[in-house]
XYZ file of C-alpha atoms in Angstrom:
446
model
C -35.522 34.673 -11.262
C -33.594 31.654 -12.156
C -30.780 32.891 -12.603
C -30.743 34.726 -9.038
C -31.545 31.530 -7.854
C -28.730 29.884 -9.111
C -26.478 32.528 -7.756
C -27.716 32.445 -4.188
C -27.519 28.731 -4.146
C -24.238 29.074 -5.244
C -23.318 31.551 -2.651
C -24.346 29.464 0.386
C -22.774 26.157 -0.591
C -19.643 28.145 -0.510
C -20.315 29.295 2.809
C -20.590 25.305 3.464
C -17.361 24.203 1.880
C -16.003 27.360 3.394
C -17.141 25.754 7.015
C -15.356 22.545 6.101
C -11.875 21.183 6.084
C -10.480 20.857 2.485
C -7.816 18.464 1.618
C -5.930 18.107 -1.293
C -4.572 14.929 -2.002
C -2.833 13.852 -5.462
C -2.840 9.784 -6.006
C 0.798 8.997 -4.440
C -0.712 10.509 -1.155
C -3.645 8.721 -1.538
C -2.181 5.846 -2.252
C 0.231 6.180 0.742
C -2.534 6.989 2.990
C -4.717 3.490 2.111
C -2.312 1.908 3.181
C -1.970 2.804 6.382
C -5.317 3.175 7.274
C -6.905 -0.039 5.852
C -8.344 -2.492 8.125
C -7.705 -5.419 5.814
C -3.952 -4.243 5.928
C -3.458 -3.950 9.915
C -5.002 -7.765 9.692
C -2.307 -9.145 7.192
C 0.351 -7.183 9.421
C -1.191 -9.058 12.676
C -1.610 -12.198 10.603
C 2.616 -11.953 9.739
C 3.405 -11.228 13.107
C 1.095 -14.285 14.440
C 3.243 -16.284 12.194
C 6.916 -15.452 13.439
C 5.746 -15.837 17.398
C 4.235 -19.616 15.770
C 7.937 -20.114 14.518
C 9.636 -18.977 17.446
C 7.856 -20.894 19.300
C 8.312 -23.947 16.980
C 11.818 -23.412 17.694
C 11.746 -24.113 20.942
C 10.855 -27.795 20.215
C 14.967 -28.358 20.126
C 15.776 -27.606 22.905
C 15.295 -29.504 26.337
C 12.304 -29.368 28.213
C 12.459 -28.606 31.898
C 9.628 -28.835 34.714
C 9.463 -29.008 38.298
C 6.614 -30.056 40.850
C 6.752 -29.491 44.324
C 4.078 -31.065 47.245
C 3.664 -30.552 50.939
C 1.245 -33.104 52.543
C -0.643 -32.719 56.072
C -1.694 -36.040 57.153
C -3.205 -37.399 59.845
C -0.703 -40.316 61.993
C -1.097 -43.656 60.172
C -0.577 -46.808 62.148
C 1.795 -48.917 59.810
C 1.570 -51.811 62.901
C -0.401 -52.072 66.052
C 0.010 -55.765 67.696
C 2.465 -58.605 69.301
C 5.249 -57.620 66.295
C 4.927 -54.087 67.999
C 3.882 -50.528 67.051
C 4.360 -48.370 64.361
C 3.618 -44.947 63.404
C 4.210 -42.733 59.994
C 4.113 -39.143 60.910
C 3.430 -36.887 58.002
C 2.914 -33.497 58.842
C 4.101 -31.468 56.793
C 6.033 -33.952 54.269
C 7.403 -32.773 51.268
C 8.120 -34.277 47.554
C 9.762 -31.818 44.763
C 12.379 -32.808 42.161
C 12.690 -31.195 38.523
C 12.782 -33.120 34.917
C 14.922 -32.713 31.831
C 13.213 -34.131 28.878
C 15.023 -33.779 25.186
C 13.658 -35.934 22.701
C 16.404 -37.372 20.314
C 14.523 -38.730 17.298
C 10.687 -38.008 16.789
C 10.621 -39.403 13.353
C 11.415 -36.001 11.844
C 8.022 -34.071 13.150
C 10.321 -31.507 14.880
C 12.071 -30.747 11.786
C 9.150 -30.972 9.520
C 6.947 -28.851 12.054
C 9.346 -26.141 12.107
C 9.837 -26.140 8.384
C 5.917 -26.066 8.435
C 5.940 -22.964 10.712
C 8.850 -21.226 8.146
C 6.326 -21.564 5.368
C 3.440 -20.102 7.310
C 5.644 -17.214 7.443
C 6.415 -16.854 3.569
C 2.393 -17.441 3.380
C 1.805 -14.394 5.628
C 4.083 -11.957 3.931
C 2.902 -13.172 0.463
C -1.304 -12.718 2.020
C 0.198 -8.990 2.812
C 1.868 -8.327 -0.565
C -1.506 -9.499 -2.208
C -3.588 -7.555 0.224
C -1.598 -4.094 -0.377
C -1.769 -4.728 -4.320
C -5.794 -4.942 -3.615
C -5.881 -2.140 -1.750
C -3.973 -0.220 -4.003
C -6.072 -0.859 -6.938
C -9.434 -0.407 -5.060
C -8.114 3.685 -4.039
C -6.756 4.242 -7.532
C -10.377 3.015 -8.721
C -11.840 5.019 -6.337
C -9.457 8.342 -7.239
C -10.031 8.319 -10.380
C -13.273 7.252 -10.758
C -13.713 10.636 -8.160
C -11.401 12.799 -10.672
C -14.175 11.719 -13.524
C -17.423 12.882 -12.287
C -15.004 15.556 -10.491
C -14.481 16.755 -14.507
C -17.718 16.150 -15.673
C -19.626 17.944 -13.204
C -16.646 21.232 -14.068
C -17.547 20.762 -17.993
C -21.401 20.647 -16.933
C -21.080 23.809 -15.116
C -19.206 25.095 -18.007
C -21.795 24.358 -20.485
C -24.616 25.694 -17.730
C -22.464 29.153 -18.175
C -22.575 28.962 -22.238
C -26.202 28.274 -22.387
C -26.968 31.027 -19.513
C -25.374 32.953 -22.246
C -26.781 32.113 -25.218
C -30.054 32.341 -23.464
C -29.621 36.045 -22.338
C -28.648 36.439 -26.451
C -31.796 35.247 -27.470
C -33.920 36.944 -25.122
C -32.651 40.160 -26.418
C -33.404 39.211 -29.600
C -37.002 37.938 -29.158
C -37.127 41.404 -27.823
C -35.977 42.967 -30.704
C -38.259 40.995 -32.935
C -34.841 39.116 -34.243
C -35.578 35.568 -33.335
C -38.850 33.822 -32.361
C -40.159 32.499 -28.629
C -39.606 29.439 -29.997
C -35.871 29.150 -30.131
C -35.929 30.854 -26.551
C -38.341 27.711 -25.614
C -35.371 25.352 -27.465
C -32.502 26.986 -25.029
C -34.752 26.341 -22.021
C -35.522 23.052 -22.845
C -31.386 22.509 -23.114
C -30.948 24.292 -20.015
C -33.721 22.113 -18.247
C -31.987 19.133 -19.047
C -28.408 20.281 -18.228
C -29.686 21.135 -14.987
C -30.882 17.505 -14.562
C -27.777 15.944 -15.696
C -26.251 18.481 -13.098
C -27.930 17.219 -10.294
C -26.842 13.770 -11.179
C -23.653 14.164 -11.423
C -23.973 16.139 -8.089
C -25.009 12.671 -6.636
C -22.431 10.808 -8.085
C -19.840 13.025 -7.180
C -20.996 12.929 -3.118
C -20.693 9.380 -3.684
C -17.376 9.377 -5.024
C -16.331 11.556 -2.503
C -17.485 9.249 0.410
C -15.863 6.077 -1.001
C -12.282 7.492 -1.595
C -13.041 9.090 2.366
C -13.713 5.602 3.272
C -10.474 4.203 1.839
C -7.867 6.629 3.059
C -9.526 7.324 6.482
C -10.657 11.207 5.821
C -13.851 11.758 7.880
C -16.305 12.624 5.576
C -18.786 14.618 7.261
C -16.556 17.427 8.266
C -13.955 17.240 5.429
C -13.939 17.956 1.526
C -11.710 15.801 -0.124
C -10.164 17.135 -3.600
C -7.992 15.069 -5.594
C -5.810 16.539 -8.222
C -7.278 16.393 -11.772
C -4.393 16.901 -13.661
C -4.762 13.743 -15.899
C -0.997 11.693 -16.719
C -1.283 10.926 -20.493
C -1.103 7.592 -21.403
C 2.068 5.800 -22.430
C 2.203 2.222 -22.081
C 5.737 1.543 -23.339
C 5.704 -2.358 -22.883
C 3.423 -4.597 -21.587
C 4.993 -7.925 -20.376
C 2.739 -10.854 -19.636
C 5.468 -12.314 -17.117
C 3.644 -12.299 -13.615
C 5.965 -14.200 -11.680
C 6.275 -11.534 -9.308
C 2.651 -11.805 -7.919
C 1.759 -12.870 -4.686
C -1.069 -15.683 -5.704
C 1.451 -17.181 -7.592
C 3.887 -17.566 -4.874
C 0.923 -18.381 -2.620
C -0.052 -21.675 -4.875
C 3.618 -22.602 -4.921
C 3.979 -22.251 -1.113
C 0.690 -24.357 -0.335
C 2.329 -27.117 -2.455
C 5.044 -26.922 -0.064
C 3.254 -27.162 2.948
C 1.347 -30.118 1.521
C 4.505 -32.279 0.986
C 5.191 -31.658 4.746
C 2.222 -32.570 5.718
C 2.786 -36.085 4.302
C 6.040 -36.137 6.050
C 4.624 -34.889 9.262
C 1.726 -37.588 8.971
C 4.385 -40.165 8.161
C 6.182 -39.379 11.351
C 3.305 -40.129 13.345
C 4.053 -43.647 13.072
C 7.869 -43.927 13.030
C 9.491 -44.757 15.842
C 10.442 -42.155 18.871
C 13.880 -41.779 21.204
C 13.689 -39.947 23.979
C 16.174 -39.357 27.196
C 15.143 -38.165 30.476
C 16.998 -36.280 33.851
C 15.483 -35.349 36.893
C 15.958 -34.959 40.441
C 14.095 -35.996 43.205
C 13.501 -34.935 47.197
C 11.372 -36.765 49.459
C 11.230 -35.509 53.356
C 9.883 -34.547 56.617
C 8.273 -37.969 56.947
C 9.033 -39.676 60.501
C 8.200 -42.949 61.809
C 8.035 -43.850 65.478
C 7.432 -47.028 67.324
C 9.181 -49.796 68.429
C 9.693 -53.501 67.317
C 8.912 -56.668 69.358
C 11.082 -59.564 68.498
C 10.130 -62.617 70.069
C 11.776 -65.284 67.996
C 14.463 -65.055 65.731
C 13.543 -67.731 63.087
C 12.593 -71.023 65.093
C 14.456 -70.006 67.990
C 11.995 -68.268 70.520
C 13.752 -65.618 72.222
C 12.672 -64.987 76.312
C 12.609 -62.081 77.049
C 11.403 -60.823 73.947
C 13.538 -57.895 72.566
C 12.225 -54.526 72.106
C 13.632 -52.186 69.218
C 12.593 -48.453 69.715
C 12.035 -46.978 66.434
C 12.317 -43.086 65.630
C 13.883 -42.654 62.135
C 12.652 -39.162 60.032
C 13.078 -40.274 55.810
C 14.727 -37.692 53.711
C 15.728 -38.961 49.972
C 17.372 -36.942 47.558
C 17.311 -39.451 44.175
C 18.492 -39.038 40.803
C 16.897 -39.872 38.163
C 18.054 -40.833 34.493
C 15.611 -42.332 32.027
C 16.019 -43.044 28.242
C 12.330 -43.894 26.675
C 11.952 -45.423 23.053
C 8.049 -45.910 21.390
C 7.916 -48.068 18.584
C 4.337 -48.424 16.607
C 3.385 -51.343 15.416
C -0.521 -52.714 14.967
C -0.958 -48.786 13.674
C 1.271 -48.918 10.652
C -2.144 -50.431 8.715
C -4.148 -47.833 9.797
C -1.171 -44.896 9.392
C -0.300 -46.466 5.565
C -4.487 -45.108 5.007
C -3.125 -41.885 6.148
C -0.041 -41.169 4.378
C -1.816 -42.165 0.869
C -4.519 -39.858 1.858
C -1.566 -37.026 2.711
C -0.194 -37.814 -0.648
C -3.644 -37.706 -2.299
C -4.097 -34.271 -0.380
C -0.494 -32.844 -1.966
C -1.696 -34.110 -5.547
C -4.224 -31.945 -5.547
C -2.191 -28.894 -3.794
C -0.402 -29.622 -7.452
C -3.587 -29.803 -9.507
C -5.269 -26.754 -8.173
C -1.426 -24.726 -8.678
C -1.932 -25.541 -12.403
C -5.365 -24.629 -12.636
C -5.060 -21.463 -10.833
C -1.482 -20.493 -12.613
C -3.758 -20.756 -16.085
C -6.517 -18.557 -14.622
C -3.849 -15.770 -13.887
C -2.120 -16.053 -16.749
C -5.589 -15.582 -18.349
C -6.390 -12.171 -15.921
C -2.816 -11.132 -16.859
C -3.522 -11.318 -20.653
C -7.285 -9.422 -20.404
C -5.357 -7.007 -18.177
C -3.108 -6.091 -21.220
C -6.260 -6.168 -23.824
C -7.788 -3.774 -21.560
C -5.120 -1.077 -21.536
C -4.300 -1.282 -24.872
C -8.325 -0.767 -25.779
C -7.721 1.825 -23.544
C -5.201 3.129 -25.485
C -7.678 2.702 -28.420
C -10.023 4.479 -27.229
C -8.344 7.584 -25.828
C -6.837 8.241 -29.356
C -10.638 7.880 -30.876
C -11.971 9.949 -28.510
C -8.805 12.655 -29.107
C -10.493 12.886 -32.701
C -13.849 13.081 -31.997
C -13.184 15.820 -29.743
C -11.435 17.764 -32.370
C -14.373 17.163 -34.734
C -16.790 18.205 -32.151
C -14.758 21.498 -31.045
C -14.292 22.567 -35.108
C -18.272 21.697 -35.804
C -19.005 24.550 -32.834
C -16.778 26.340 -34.009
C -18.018 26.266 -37.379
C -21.953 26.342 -35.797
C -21.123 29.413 -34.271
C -19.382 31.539 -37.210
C -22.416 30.776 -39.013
C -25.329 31.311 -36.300
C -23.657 34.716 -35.796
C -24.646 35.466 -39.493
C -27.727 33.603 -39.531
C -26.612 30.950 -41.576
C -28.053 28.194 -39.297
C -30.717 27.872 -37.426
C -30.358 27.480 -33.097
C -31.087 24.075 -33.240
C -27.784 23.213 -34.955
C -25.849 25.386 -32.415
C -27.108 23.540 -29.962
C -26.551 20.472 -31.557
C -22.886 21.194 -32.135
C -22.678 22.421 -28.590
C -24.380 19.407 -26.866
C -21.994 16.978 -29.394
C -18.577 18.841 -28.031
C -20.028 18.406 -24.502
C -20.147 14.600 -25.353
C -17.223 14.277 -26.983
C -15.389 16.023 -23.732
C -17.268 13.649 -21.600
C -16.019 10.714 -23.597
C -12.622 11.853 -23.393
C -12.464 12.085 -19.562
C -14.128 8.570 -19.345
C -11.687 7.026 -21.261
C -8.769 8.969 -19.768
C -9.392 7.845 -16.436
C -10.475 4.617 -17.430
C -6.964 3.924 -19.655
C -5.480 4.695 -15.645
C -7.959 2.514 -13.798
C -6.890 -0.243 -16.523
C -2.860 0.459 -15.601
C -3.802 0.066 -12.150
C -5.812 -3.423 -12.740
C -2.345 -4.448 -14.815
C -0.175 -3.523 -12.156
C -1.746 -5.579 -9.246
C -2.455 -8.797 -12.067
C 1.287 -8.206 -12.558
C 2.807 -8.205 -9.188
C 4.317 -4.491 -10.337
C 3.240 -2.488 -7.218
């Protein structure tokens, strides 16, 4: 009955997988396809464009600034005189005032130069944030991939065993029926197949969420698609391992914020040097009339009889140019700006400080990174020859069960010990590769 169970369960979840998508990928195509669908890497693209429009636009700090204003006015009349000297209107209905400016400064204590050689290192930081952020991402999906390809081969040699015992177990149910072995080594196989079956189902879980997390990374909806990776395991040959990480972004990125430090100092110094500016413009003033007439009645003590009138109707239009050269010297805020600059320079100390203490701490990754692959290493070859014992102790267990030379229990010892030892193998197979993928990234190698 179990056994028919087992088959039509079997049947229907390939009718499932059947229903479903299934995509092979190996780990270049993996790796190729984290990349482009991370999240975290379309940010550090957005955050290295962000910082070339910054520069541009830094750039345009040398050349000239131009601006232009323009004003039309509708206001009532004003009476500019109303009495003996006479009458006078301003008319300003519709009066107008534009010009343009040309502003280019000519010294601003070296904040142009600084500020653009600020913006240049943003850049550098940006690329360097997106070298580090593909080397993570690349070492989470081969973690992922072959952390999948694992349980992927454990949950194979599990169903592999599940056959052998399915096996034996039809064996020794003949021969309890021939009177050739006893119920109780038919109760021993069932107890072995009870807890294969258990193992089974959780290595069923762990595979599902294997599955999902590698979906998750290179963008493969999981709900509708079954991802299979390619288990064919590379064998491990670490030719040389060099320490030298002077490739790797974080490095870089400590050496780069010690650069933007020291122009901060020189940025906060300029703040209180001395500024040259020079300015051209152009000016138009119109469309303003006055109207009215003068009374002159005396011309200094001479009184003059009749007095003289002098009609006034004049419209004003100015066109004025405009040159102005501007210089801004600080001086009470030198005591306050010589706080600043020591604090600027206290600031870039530390940039240093934290660049040494950092540089150790990688240098210390980069050397575990090595012990791990070469334990790795290690561990692969012990588990090569405890595989081989375990596969000639079955072998042996099973000449001699066939002749009744042992007893059950110490075939299914030797059978459970190979299915251990396989295990083992696989683990540290896959974990020597997750290791070469951790020593890669500490590196700067991908």
């Amino acid at each position: 009955m179990k056994k028919t169970s087992c088959i039509f369960l079997t049947f229907f979840s390939l009718l499932s997988v059947g229903a479903q998508d299934t995509l092979r990928l190996d780990i270049d195509q993996c790796r190729k396809r984290a990349l482009e669908y991370s999240q975290n890497m379309q940010r550090s693209n957005n955050a290295l464009q962000q910082a070339e429009l910054t520069r541009k636009s830094m750039v345009t700090n040398f050349f000239p600034q131009v601006g232009g204003s323009a004003t039309v006015m509708y206001i009532e009349d004003q009476h500019l005189l109303d009495g003996q000297m006479g009458s006078l209107d301003m008319l300003m209905h519709g009066a107008y005032m534009c010009g343009f400016t040309l502003q280019q400064p000519l010294f601003a204590g070296g904040k142009i130069v600084n500020g653009h050689r600020l913006t240049k290192v943003g850049v550098e930081v940006a690329k360097e944030q997106q070298r580090q952020q593909q080397a993570q991402t690349l070492a989470e999906v081969e973690n992922a991939y072959w952390t999948y390809v694992a349980v992927l081969s454990k949950e194979r040699l599990l169903d592999e065993y599940c056959r052998n015992l399915d096996t034996l177990f039809s064996q020794v149910e003949s021969s309890v029926a021939a009177g050739m072995a006893t119920d109780y080594d038919l109760l021993q196989v069932s107890s072995a197949r009870s807890n294969l079956a258990y193992q089974r189902l959780r290595t069923r879980g762990g595979v599902t969420l294997c599955r999902l997390s590698l979906s998750r990374l290179v963008g493969v909806p999981s709900d509708n698609t079954v991802l299979l990776p390619d288990t064919t395991l590379p064998s491990a040959n670490p030719t040389s391992l060099s320490p030298d990480f002077s490739s790797r972004p974080e490095l870089r990125l400590l050496q780069l914020a010690v650069d933007a430090a020291d122009l901060q100092v020189k940025m906060k110094r300029a703040d209180y040097l001395p500024t040259l500016g020079v300015g051209l413009g152009y000016n138009w003033v119109g469309n303003i009339t006055l109207q009215g007439g003068l009374t002159l009645s005396q011309l200094g003590a001479i009184p003059i009889n009749p007095p003289v009138e002098i009609p006034i109707d004049k419209t004003i239009d100015i066109h004025t140019p405009v040159l102005a050269i501007s210089l801004s010297v600080p001086i009470t805020q030198w005591w306050q700006g010589s706080y600043e600059i020591r604090k600027a320079k206290l600031e870039a100390q530390n940039s240093r400080l934290e660049q040494e203490k950092n540089t150790d701490l990688l240098r210390l990754e980069v050397q575990q990174a090595i012990h791990n692959v070469e334990s790795g290493c290690a561990l692969i070859a012990s588990s090569e020859q405890a595989l081989a014992a375990a596969e000639e102790q079955l072998r042996v267990a099973q000449n001699r069960y066939s002749v009744n030379m042992i007893p059950l229990s110490d075939l299914l010892d030797a059978q459970a010990k190979r299915q251990q030892a396989l295990s083992d193998y696989i683990e540290a197979r896959t974990q020597y590769l997750i290791y070469m993928a951790e020593y890669r990234r500490v590196t700067g190698r991908d």
